[in-house]
Coordinates of C-alpha atoms and ligand atoms in Angstrom, one line a residue:
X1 CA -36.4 -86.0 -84.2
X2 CA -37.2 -86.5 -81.0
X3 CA -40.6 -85.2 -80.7
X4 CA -42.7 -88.3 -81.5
X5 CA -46.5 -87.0 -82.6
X6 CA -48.6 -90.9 -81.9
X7 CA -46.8 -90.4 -77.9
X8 CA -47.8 -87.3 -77.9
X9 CA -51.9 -88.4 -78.7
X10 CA -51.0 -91.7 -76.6
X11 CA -50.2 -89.8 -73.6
X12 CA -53.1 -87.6 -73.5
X13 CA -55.7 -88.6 -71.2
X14 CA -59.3 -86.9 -71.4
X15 CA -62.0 -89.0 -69.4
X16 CA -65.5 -89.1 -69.3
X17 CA -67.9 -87.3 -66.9
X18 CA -68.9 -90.2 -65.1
X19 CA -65.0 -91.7 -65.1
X20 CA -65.5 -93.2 -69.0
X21 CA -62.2 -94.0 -70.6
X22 CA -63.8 -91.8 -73.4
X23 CA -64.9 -88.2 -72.7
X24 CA -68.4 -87.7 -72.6
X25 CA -70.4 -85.8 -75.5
X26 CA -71.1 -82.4 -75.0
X27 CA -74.7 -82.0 -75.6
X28 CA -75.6 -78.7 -75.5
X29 CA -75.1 -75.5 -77.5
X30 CA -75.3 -73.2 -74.7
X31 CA -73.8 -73.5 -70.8
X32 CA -75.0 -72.1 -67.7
X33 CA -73.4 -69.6 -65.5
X34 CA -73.3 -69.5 -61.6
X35 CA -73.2 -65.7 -61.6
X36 CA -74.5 -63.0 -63.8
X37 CA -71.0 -61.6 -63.3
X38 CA -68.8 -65.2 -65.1
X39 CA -71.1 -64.6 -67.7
X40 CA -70.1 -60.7 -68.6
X41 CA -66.3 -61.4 -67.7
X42 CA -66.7 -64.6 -70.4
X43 CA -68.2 -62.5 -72.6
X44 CA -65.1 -60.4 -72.3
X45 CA -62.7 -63.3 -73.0
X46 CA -61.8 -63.0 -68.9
X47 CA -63.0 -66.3 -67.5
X48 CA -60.3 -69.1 -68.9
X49 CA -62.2 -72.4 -69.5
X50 CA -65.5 -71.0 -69.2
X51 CA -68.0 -72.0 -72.1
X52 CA -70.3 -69.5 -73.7
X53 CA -72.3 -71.2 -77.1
X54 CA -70.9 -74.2 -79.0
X55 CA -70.5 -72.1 -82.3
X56 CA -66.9 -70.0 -79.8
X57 CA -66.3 -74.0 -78.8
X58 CA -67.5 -77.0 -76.7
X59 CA -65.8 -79.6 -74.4
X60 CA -65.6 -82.3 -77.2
X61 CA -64.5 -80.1 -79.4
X62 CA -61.4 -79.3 -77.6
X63 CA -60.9 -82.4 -76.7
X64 CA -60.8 -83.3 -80.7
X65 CA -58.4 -79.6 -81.0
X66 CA -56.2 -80.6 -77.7
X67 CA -55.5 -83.9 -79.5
X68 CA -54.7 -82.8 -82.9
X69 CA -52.2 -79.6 -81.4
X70 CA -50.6 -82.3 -79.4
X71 CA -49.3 -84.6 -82.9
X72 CA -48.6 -81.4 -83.8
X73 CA -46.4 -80.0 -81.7
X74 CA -48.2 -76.5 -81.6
X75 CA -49.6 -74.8 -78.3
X76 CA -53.3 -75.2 -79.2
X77 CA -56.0 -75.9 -82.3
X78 CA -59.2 -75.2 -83.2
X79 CA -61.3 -77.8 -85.4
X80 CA -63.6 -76.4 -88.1
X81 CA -66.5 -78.0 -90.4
X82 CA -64.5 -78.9 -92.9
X83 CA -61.0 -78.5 -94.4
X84 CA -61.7 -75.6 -96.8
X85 CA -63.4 -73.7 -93.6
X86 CA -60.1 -74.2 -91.9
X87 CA -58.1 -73.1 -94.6
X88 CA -60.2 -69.8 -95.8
X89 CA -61.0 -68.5 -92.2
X90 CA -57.3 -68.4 -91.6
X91 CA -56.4 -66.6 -95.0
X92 CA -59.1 -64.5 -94.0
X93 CA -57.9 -63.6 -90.4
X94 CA -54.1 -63.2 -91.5
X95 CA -55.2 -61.2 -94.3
X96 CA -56.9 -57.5 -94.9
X97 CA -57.8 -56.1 -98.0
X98 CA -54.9 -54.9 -100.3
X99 CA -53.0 -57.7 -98.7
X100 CA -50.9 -60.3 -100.9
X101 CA -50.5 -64.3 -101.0
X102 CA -47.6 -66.5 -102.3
X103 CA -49.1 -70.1 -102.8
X104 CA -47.8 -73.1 -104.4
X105 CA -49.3 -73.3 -107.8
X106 CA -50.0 -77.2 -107.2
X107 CA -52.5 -77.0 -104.7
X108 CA -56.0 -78.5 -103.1
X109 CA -58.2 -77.4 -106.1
X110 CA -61.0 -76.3 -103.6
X111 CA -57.8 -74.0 -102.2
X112 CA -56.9 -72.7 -105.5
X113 CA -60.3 -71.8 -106.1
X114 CA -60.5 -69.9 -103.0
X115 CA -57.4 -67.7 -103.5
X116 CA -57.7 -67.6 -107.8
X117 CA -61.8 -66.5 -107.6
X118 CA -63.0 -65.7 -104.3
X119 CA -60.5 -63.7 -101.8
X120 CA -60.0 -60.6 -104.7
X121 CA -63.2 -60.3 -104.2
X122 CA -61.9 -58.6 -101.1
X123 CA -59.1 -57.2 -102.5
X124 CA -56.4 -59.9 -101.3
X125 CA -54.5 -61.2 -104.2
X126 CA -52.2 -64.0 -104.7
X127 CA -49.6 -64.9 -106.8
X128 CA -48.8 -68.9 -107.5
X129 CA -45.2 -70.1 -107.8
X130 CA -43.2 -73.5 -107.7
X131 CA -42.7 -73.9 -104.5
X132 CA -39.9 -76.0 -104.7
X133 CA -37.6 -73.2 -105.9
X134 CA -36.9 -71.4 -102.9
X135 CA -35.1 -68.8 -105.4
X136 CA -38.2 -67.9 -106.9
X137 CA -40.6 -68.0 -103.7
X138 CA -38.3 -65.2 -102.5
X139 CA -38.4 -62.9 -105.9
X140 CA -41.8 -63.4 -105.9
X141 CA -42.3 -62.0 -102.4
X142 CA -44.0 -58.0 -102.5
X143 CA -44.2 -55.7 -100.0
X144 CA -48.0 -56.6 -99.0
X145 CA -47.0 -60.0 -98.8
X146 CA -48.5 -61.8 -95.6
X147 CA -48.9 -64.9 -96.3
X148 CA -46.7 -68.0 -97.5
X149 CA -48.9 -70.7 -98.5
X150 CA -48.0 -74.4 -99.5
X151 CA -49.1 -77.9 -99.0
X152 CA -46.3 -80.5 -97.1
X153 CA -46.7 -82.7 -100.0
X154 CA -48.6 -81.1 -102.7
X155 CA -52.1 -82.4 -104.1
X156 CA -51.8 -84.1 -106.6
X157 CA -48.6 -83.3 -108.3
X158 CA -47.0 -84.3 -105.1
X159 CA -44.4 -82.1 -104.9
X160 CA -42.6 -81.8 -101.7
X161 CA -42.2 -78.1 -99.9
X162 CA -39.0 -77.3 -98.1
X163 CA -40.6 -76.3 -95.0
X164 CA -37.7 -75.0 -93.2
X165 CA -36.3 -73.0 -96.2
X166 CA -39.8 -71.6 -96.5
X167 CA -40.2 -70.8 -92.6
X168 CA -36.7 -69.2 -92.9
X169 CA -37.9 -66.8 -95.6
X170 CA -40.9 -66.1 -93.8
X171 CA -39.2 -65.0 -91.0
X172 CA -36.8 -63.2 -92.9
X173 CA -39.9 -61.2 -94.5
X174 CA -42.1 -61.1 -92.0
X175 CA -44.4 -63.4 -93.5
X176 CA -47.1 -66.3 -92.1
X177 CA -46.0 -69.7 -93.2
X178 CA -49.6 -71.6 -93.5
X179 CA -49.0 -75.6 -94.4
X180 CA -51.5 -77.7 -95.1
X181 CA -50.5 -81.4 -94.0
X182 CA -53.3 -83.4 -95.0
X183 CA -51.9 -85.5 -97.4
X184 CA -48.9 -86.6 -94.4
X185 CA -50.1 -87.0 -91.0
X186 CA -47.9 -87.7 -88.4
X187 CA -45.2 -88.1 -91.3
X188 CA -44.5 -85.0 -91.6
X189 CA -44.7 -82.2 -88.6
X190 CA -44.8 -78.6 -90.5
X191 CA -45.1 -76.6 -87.0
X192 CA -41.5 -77.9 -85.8
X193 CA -40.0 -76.9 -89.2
X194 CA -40.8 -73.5 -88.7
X195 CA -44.5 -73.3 -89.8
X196 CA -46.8 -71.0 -88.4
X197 CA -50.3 -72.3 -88.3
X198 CA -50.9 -76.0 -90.2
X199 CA -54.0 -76.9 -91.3
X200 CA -55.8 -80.8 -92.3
X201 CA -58.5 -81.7 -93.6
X202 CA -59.9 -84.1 -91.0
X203 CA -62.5 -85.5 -93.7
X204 CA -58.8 -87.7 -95.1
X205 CA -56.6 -89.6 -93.6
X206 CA -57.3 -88.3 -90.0
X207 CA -60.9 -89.8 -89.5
X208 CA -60.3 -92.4 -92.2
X209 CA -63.1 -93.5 -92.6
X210 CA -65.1 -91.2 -95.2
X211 CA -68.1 -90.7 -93.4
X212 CA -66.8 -87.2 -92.1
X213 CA -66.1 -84.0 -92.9
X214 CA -64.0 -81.8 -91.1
X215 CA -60.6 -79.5 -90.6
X216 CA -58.3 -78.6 -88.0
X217 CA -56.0 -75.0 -87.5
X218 CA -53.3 -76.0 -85.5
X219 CA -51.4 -72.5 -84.0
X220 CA -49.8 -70.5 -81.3
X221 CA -52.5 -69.5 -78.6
X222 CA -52.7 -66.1 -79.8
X223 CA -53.5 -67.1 -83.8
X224 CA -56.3 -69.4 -81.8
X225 CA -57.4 -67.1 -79.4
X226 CA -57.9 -64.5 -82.4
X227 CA -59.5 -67.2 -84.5
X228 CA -62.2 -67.8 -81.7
X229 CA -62.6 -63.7 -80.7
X230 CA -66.6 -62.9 -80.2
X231 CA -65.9 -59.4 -82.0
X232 CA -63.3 -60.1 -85.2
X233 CA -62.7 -63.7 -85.1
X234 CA -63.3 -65.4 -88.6
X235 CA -63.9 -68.9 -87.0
X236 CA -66.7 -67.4 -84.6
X237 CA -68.4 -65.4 -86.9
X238 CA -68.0 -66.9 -90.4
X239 CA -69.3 -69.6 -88.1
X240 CA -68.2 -72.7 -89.8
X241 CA -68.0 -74.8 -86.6
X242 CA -67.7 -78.9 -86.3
X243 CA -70.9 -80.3 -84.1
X244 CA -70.3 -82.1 -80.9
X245 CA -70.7 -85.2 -81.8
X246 CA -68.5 -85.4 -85.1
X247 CA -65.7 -84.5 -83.2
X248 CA -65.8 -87.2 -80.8
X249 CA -66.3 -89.6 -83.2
X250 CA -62.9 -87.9 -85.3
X251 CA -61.3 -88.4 -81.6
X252 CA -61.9 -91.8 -81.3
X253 CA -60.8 -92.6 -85.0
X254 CA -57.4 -90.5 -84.1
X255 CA -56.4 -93.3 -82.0
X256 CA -55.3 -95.9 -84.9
X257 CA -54.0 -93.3 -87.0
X258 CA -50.4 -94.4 -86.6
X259 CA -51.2 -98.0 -87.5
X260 CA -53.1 -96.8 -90.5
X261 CA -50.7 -94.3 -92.0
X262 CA -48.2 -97.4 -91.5
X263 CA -50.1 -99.4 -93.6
X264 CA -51.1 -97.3 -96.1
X265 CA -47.7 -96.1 -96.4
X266 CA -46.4 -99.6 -96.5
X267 CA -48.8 -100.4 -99.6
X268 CA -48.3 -97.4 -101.4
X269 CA -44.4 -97.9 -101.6
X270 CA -44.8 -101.5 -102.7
X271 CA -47.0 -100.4 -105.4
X272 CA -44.9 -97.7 -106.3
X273 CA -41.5 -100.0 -106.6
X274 CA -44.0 -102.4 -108.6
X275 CA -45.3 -99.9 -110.9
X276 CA -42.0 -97.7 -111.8
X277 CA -40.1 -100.9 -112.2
X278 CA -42.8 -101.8 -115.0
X279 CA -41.8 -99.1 -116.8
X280 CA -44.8 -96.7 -116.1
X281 CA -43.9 -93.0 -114.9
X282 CA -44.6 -93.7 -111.3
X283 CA -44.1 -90.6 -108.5
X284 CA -44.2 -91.3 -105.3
X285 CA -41.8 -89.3 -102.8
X286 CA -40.4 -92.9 -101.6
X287 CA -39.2 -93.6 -105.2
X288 CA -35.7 -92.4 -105.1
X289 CA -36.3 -90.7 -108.7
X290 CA -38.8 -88.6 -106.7
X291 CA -37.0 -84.9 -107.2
X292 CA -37.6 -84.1 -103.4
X293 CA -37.0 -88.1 -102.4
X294 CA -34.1 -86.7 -100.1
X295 CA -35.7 -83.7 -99.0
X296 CA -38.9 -85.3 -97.2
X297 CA -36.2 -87.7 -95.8
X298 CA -34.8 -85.4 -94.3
X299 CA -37.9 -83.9 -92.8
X300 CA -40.2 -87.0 -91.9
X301 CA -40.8 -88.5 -89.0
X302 CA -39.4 -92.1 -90.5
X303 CA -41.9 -94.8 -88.8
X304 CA -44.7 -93.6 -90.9
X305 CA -43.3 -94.0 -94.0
X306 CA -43.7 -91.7 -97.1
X307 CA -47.6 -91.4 -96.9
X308 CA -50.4 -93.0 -99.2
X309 CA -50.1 -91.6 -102.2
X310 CA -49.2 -91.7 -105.4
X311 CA -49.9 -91.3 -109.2
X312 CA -49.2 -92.7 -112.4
X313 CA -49.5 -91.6 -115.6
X314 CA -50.6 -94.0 -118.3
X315 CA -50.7 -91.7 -120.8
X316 CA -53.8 -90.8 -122.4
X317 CA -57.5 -89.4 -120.3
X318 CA -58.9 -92.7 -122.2
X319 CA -56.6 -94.9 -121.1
X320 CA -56.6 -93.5 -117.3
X321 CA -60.9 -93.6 -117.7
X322 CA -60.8 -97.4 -118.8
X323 CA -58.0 -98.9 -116.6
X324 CA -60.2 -96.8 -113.5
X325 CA -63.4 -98.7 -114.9
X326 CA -61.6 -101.8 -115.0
X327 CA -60.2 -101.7 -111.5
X328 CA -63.4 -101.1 -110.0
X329 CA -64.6 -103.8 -111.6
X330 CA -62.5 -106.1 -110.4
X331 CA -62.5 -104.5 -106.4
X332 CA -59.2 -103.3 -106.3
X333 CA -61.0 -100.1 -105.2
X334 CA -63.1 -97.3 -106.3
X335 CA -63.3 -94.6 -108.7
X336 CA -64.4 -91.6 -106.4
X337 CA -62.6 -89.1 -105.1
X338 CA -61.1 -88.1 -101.6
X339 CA -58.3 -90.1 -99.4
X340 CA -57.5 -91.8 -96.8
X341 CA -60.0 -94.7 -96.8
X342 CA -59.6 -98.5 -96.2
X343 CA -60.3 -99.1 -100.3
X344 CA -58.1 -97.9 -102.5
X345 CA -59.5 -94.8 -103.7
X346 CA -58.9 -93.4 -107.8
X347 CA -59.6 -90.8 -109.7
X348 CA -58.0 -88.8 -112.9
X349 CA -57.2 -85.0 -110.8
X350 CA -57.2 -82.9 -114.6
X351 CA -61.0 -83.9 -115.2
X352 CA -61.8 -83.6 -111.1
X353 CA -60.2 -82.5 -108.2
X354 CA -58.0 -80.1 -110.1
X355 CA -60.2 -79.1 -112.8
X356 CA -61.1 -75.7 -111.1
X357 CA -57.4 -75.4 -112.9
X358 CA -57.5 -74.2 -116.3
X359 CA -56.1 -77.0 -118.9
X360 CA -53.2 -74.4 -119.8
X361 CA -52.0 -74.2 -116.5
X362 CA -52.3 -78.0 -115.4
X363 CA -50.3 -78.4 -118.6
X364 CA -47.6 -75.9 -117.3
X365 CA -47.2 -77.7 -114.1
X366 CA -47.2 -81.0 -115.2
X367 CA -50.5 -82.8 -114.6
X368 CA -50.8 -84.2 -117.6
X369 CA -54.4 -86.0 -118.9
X370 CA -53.1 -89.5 -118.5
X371 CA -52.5 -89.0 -114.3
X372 CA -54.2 -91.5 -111.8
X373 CA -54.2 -90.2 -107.9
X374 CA -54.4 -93.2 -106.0
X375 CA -55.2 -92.7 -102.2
X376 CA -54.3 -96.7 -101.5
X377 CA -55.7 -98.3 -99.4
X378 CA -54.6 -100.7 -95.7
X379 CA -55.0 -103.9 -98.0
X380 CA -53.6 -106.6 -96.0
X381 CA -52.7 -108.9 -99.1
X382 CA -51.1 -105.8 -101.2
X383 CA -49.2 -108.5 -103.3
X384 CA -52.4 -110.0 -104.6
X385 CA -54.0 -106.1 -105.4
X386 CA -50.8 -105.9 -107.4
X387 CA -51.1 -109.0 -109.2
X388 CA -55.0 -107.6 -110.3
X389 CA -53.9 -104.3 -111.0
X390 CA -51.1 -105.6 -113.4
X391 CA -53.9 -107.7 -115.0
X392 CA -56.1 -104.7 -115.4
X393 CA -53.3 -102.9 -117.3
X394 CA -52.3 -106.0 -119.6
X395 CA -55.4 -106.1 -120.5
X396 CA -55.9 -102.8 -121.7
X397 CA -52.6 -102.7 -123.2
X398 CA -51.0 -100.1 -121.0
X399 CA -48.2 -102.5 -119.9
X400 CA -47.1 -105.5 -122.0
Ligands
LIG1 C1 -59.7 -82.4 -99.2 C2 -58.6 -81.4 -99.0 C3 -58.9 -80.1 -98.6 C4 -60.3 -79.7 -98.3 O1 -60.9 -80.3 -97.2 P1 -62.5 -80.5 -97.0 O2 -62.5 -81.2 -95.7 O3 -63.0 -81.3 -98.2 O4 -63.1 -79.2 -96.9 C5 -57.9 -79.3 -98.4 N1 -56.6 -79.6 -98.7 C6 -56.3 -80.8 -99.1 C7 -54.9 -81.2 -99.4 C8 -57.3 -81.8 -99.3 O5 -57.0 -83.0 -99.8

């Protein structure tokens, strides 16, 4: 591929007011006008570049959207308060009532919650499907379909989405493809596939540093534009907007992105090999017994690796509680949830992040009691972690 998305943030180059090498903090919420005239023809969506009230946007944040739409490869973004405001005011703009949704059933668990319990409550339903057989996607697809929805790499079953078969049946249909790419920044990039708006979570691997929460719509200029509209735009007036000075903070922890998704990528596939060729049921999409290994080779962007994550499955919700005790103990990281961080973050996703899931259907799809999500972390001695973590699991008898 030859679009490469840590050039494309490299080459951008936003300066202060005063000449700083970093752009200055917009301060205010509200920005004055020369004439009485700007100010009606803004209010009219007339004046390009003119500001109006930092809830429409403000300079730092589109320096933060400008940045994130360029390692996407889409024409423009808007940042949001968090991840889940990203994701529901977009199903809410693309979406009336009496209008349908086809997700991935293994999704965010926040998302699930959205689409399962809170969008019928404006008559938009949606129907959950494995994504990963295109043949069922497409019998699943209704006539008030609007929206195809899936994660690149799915959370935290991580199952891997053919983006370009979906984008293809979207077109075919008429449908939105909306991909969430949180777990595979710069790895994967959704919007040349075919995708029509991708969403992050900036709160992950993005800032990467867990002191932030955040989200990012990445789009065409019109799916922005009717994002930010003062009369019927759901990101103006469901008003879940980022402050100022988060998002130049997000901006500045953009930069070593690419070394950080290198690293954690790097760890994660050495722990992987380690822990599958110990006999534990290990999935990781870089583990060549990963049912969609060849797939995401075929769409990643190959210098940043196949992301940090992975799970194992050690068999039993005991088991998983104790070894998760036992490796905070001994610092290989913590037990909390999230991803992205320095530390190796844990958790068991059937008794957290997916429990909005009912125990039936995280049975159906696989995520059994025993699973361990581990966001890991940029350890620079990953061989030593190893050598603790197998400890840890000798110990309490889950390997031998
Ligand atoms: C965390 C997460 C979200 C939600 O993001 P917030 O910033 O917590 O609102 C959405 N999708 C995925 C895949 C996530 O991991």
């Amino acid at each position: 591929m030859a679009f490469k998305p840590a050039n494309k943030l490299e080459d951008l180059q936003q300066f202060g007011e005063f000449g700083g090498i970093n752009p200055s903090i917009s301060d205010s919420t509200t920005y004055t006008f020369l004439t009485a005239k700007s100010m009606q023809d803004t209010f009219e969506g007339k004046t390009e570049g003119c500001y109006l009230y930092s809830r429409h946007t403000s300079p730092s944040n589109l320096n933060l959207s400008e940045a994130l739409a360029a390692m996407e490869g889409t024409e423009t973004a808007q940042v949001f308060a968090s991840g889940m405001a990203a994701i529901s005011s977009t199903l809410l703009q693309l979406c009336n009532a009496g209008d349908h949704i086809l997700s991935s059933r293994t999704i965010y668990g926040g998302t699930y919650a959205f689409l399962k319990h809170f969008s019928p409550k404006f008559k938009i339903e949606t129907t959950f499907v494995d994504i990963t057989a295109l043949d069922r996607v497409e019998a699943a697809i209704t006539p008030n379909t609007k929206v195809l929805y899936c994660e690149c790499v799915s959370n935290p079953l991580l199952e891997v989405a053919n983006i370009e078969g979906l984008a293809r049946l979207a077109k075919k249909y008429n449908l939105k493809l909306v991909v969430d790419n949180t777990f595979s920044p710069l790895s994967m990039s959704p919007a040349l596939l075919g995708a029509d708006v991708v969403l992050h979570s900036l709160t992950k691997f993005i800032n990467g540093s867990s002191d932030t929460v955040g989200g990012v719509v990445c789009s065409s200029e019109d799916f922005i534009n009717q994002l930010k509209d003062i009369n019927s735009g759901a990101s103006m007036l469901l008003g879940a907007t980022m402050d100022s000075m988060r998002a130049a903070s997000i901006l500045k922890n953009i930069r070593t992105l690419h070394i950080r998704m290198q690293q954690h990528s790097k760890n994660a596939m050495y722990l992987a090999e380690k822990l599958e060729a110990n006999g534990l049921k290990t999935v990781y999409p870089g583990l060549s017994s990963h049912p969609e290994h060849k797939l995401y080779k075929s769409m990643m962007n190959t210098q940043y690796g196949f992301g940090g994550i992975l799970t194992v499955d050690v068999g039993t919700h005991d088991k998983a509680n104790a070894l998760m005790e036992l490796m905070q103990t001994n610092n290989i990281g913590y037990l909390a949830v999230s991803l992205g961080f320095y530390k190796t973050l844990f958790s068991a996703p059937g008794s957290s992040t997916s429990s909005e899931i009912p125990e039936a259907e995280q049975k159906e799809m696989g995520l059994s009691q025993g699973i361990i999500r581990f966001s890991i972390g940029l350890d620079a001695d990953i061989e030593r972690t190893y050598r603790i973590m197998h400890d840890c699991m000798v110990q309490l008898e889950i390997l031998k």
